[in-house]
CSV table of C-alpha atoms in Angstrom, one decimal:
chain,number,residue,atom,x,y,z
A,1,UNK,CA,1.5,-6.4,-1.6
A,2,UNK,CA,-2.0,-5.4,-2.7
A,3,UNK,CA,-1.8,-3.0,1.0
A,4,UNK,CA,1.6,-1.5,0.0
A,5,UNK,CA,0.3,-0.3,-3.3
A,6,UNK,CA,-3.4,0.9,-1.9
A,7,UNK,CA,-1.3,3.0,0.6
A,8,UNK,CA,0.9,4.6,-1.4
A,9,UNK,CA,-1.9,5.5,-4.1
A,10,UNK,CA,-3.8,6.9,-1.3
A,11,UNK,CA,-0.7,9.2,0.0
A,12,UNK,CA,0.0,10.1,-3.6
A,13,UNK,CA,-3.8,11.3,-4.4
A,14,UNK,CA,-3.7,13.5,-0.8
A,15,UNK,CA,-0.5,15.0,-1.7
A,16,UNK,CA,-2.4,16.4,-5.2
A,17,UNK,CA,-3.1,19.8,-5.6
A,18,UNK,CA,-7.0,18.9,-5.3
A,19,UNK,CA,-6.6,16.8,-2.3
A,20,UNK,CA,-5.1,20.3,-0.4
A,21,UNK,CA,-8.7,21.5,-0.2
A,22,UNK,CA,-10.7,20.8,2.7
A,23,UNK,CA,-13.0,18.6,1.0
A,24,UNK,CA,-10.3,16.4,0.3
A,25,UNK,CA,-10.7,13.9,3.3
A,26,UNK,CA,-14.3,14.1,3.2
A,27,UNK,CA,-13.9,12.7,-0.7
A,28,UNK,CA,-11.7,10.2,0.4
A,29,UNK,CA,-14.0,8.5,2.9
A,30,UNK,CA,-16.6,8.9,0.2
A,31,UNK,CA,-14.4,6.8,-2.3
A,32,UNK,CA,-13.6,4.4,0.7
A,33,UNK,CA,-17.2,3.5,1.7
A,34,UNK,CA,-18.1,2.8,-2.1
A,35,UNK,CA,-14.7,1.1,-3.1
A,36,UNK,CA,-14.4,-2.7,-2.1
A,37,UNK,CA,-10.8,-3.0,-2.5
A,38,UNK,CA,-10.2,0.0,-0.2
A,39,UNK,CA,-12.9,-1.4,2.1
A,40,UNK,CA,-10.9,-4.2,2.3
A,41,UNK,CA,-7.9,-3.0,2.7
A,42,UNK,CA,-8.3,-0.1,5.1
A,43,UNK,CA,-10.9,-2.4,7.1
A,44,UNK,CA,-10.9,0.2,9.7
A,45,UNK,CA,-11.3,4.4,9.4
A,46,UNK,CA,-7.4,5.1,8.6
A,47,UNK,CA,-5.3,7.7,9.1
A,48,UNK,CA,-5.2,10.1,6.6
A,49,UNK,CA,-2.3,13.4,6.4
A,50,UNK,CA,-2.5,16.5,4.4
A,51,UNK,CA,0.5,19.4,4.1
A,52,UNK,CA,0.7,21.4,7.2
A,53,UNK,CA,0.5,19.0,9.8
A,54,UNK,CA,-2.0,17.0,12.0
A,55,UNK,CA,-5.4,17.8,12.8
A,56,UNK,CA,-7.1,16.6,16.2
A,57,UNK,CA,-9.4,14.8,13.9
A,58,UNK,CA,-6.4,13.0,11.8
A,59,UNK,CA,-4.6,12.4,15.3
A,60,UNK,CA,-8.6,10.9,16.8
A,61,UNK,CA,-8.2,8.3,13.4
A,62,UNK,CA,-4.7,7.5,14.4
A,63,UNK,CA,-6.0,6.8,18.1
A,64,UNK,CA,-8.4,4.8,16.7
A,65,UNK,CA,-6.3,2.7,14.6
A,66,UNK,CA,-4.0,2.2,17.2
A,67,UNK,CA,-6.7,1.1,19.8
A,68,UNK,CA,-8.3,-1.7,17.1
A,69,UNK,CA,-5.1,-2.6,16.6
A,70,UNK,CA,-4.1,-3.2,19.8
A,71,UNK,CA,-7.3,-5.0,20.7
A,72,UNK,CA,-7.8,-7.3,18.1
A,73,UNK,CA,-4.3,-7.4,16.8
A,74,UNK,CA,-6.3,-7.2,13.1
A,75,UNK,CA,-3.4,-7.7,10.5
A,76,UNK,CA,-4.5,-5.3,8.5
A,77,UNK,CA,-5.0,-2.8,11.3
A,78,UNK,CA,-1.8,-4.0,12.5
A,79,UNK,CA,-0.1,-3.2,9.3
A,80,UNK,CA,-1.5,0.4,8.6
A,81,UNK,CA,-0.7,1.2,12.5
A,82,UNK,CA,2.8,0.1,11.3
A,83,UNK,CA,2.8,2.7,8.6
A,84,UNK,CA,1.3,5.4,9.9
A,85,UNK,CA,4.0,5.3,12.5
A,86,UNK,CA,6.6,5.1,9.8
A,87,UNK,CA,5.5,8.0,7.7
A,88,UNK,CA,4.3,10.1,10.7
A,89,UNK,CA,0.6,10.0,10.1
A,90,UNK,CA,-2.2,11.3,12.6
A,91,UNK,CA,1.1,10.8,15.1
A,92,UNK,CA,4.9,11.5,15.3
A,93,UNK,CA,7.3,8.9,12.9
A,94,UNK,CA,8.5,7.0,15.1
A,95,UNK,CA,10.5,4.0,13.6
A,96,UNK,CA,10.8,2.3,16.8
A,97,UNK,CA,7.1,1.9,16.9
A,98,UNK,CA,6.9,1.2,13.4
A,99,UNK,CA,9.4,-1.9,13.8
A,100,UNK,CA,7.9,-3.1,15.7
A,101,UNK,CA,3.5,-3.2,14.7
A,102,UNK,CA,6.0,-4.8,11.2
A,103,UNK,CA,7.3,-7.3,13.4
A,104,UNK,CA,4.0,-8.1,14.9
A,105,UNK,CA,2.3,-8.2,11.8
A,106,UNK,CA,5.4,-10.9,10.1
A,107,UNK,CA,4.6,-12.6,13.0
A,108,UNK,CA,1.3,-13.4,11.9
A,109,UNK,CA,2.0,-14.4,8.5
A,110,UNK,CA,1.8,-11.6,6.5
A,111,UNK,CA,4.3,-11.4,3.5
A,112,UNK,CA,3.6,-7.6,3.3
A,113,UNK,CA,4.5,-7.4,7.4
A,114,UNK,CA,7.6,-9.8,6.5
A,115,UNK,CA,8.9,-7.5,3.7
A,116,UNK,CA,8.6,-4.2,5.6
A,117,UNK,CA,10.3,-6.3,8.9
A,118,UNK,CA,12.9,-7.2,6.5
A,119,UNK,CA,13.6,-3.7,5.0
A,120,UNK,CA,14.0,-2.3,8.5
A,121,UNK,CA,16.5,-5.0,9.7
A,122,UNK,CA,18.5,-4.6,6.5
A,123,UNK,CA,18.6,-0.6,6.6
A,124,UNK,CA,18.9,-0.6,10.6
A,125,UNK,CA,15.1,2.0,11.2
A,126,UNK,CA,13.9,1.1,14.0
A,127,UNK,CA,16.1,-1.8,14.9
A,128,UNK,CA,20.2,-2.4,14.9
A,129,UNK,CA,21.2,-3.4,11.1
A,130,UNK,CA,21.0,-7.3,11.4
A,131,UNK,CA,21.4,-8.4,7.0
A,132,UNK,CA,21.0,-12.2,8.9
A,133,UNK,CA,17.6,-11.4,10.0
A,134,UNK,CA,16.5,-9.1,6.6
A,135,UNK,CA,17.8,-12.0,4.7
A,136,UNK,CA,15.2,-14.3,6.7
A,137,UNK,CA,12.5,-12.0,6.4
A,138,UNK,CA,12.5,-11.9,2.7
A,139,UNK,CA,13.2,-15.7,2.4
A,140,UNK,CA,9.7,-15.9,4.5
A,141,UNK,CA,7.7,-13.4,2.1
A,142,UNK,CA,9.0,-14.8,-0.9
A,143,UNK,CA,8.1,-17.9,0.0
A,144,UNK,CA,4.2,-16.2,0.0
A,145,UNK,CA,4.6,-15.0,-3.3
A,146,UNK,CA,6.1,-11.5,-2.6
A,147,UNK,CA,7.9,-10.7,-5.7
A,148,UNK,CA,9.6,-7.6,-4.1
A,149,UNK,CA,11.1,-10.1,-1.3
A,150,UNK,CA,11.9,-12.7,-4.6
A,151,UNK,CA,14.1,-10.2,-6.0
A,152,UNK,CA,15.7,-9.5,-2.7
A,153,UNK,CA,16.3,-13.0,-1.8
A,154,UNK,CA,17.7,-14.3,-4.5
């Protein structure tokens, strides 16, 4: 939950008329090596996206990502892979890919991983419609807590 939210602050604030200079990323990973919560959240250097498409530095974070992700299978790293794949960030959307880093991630646990799994299942991205298997998906993260998932469960 607490990733969903950081994420989408963090696409909402480059999307700002102050984020479109090119300072912007620079005062991002400023606020992300002196912010905890971010720190803990983007554990790794993440992907970040600005109008006007990728740069080769954007698409080097993405690569990055993807590599730590793939290595360590971090769920965390695993998750943000997950959604910059989904949103097209520092790579191509690809909702294919982005099913399934979600499944991988559900897979270890992770009520956010679970809810995003269960989304895609119910709404058919990335992955035939199956409401049987969304339905299980949001049974498992509501059972963590996930008040998103509660409300789709019940």
């Amino acid at each position: 939950m607490k990733r969903r939210l950081i994420f989408a602050l963090s696409i909402l604030l480059l999307f700002t008329p102050a984020a479109l200079s090119e300072n912007s990323e620079a005062a991002f990973e400023a606020q992300l090596a002196e912010d905890s919560t971010l720190q803990e959240v983007f554990g790794v250097q993440v992907c970040t996206t600005a109008l006007g498409g990728m740069s080769p530095h954007q698409v080097a974070r993405f690569e990055k990502l993807k590599a730590q992700a793939e290595t360590d299978g971090d769920v965390n790293s695993v998750f943000l892979l997950a959604e910059c794949y989904q949103y097209g960030i520092g790579t191509e959307e690809d909702w294919a890919q982005a099913f399934f880093w979600y499944a991988v991630c559900a897979e270890q646990g992770d009520a956010d991983g679970q809810y995003a799994l269960a989304v895609c299942y119910e709404c058919g991205m990335g992955t035939e419609k199956d409401l049987d298997k969304a339905l299980e998906y949001y049974e498992k993260a509501a059972l963590q807590g996930d008040e998103y998932a509660q409300a789709e469960a019940s």
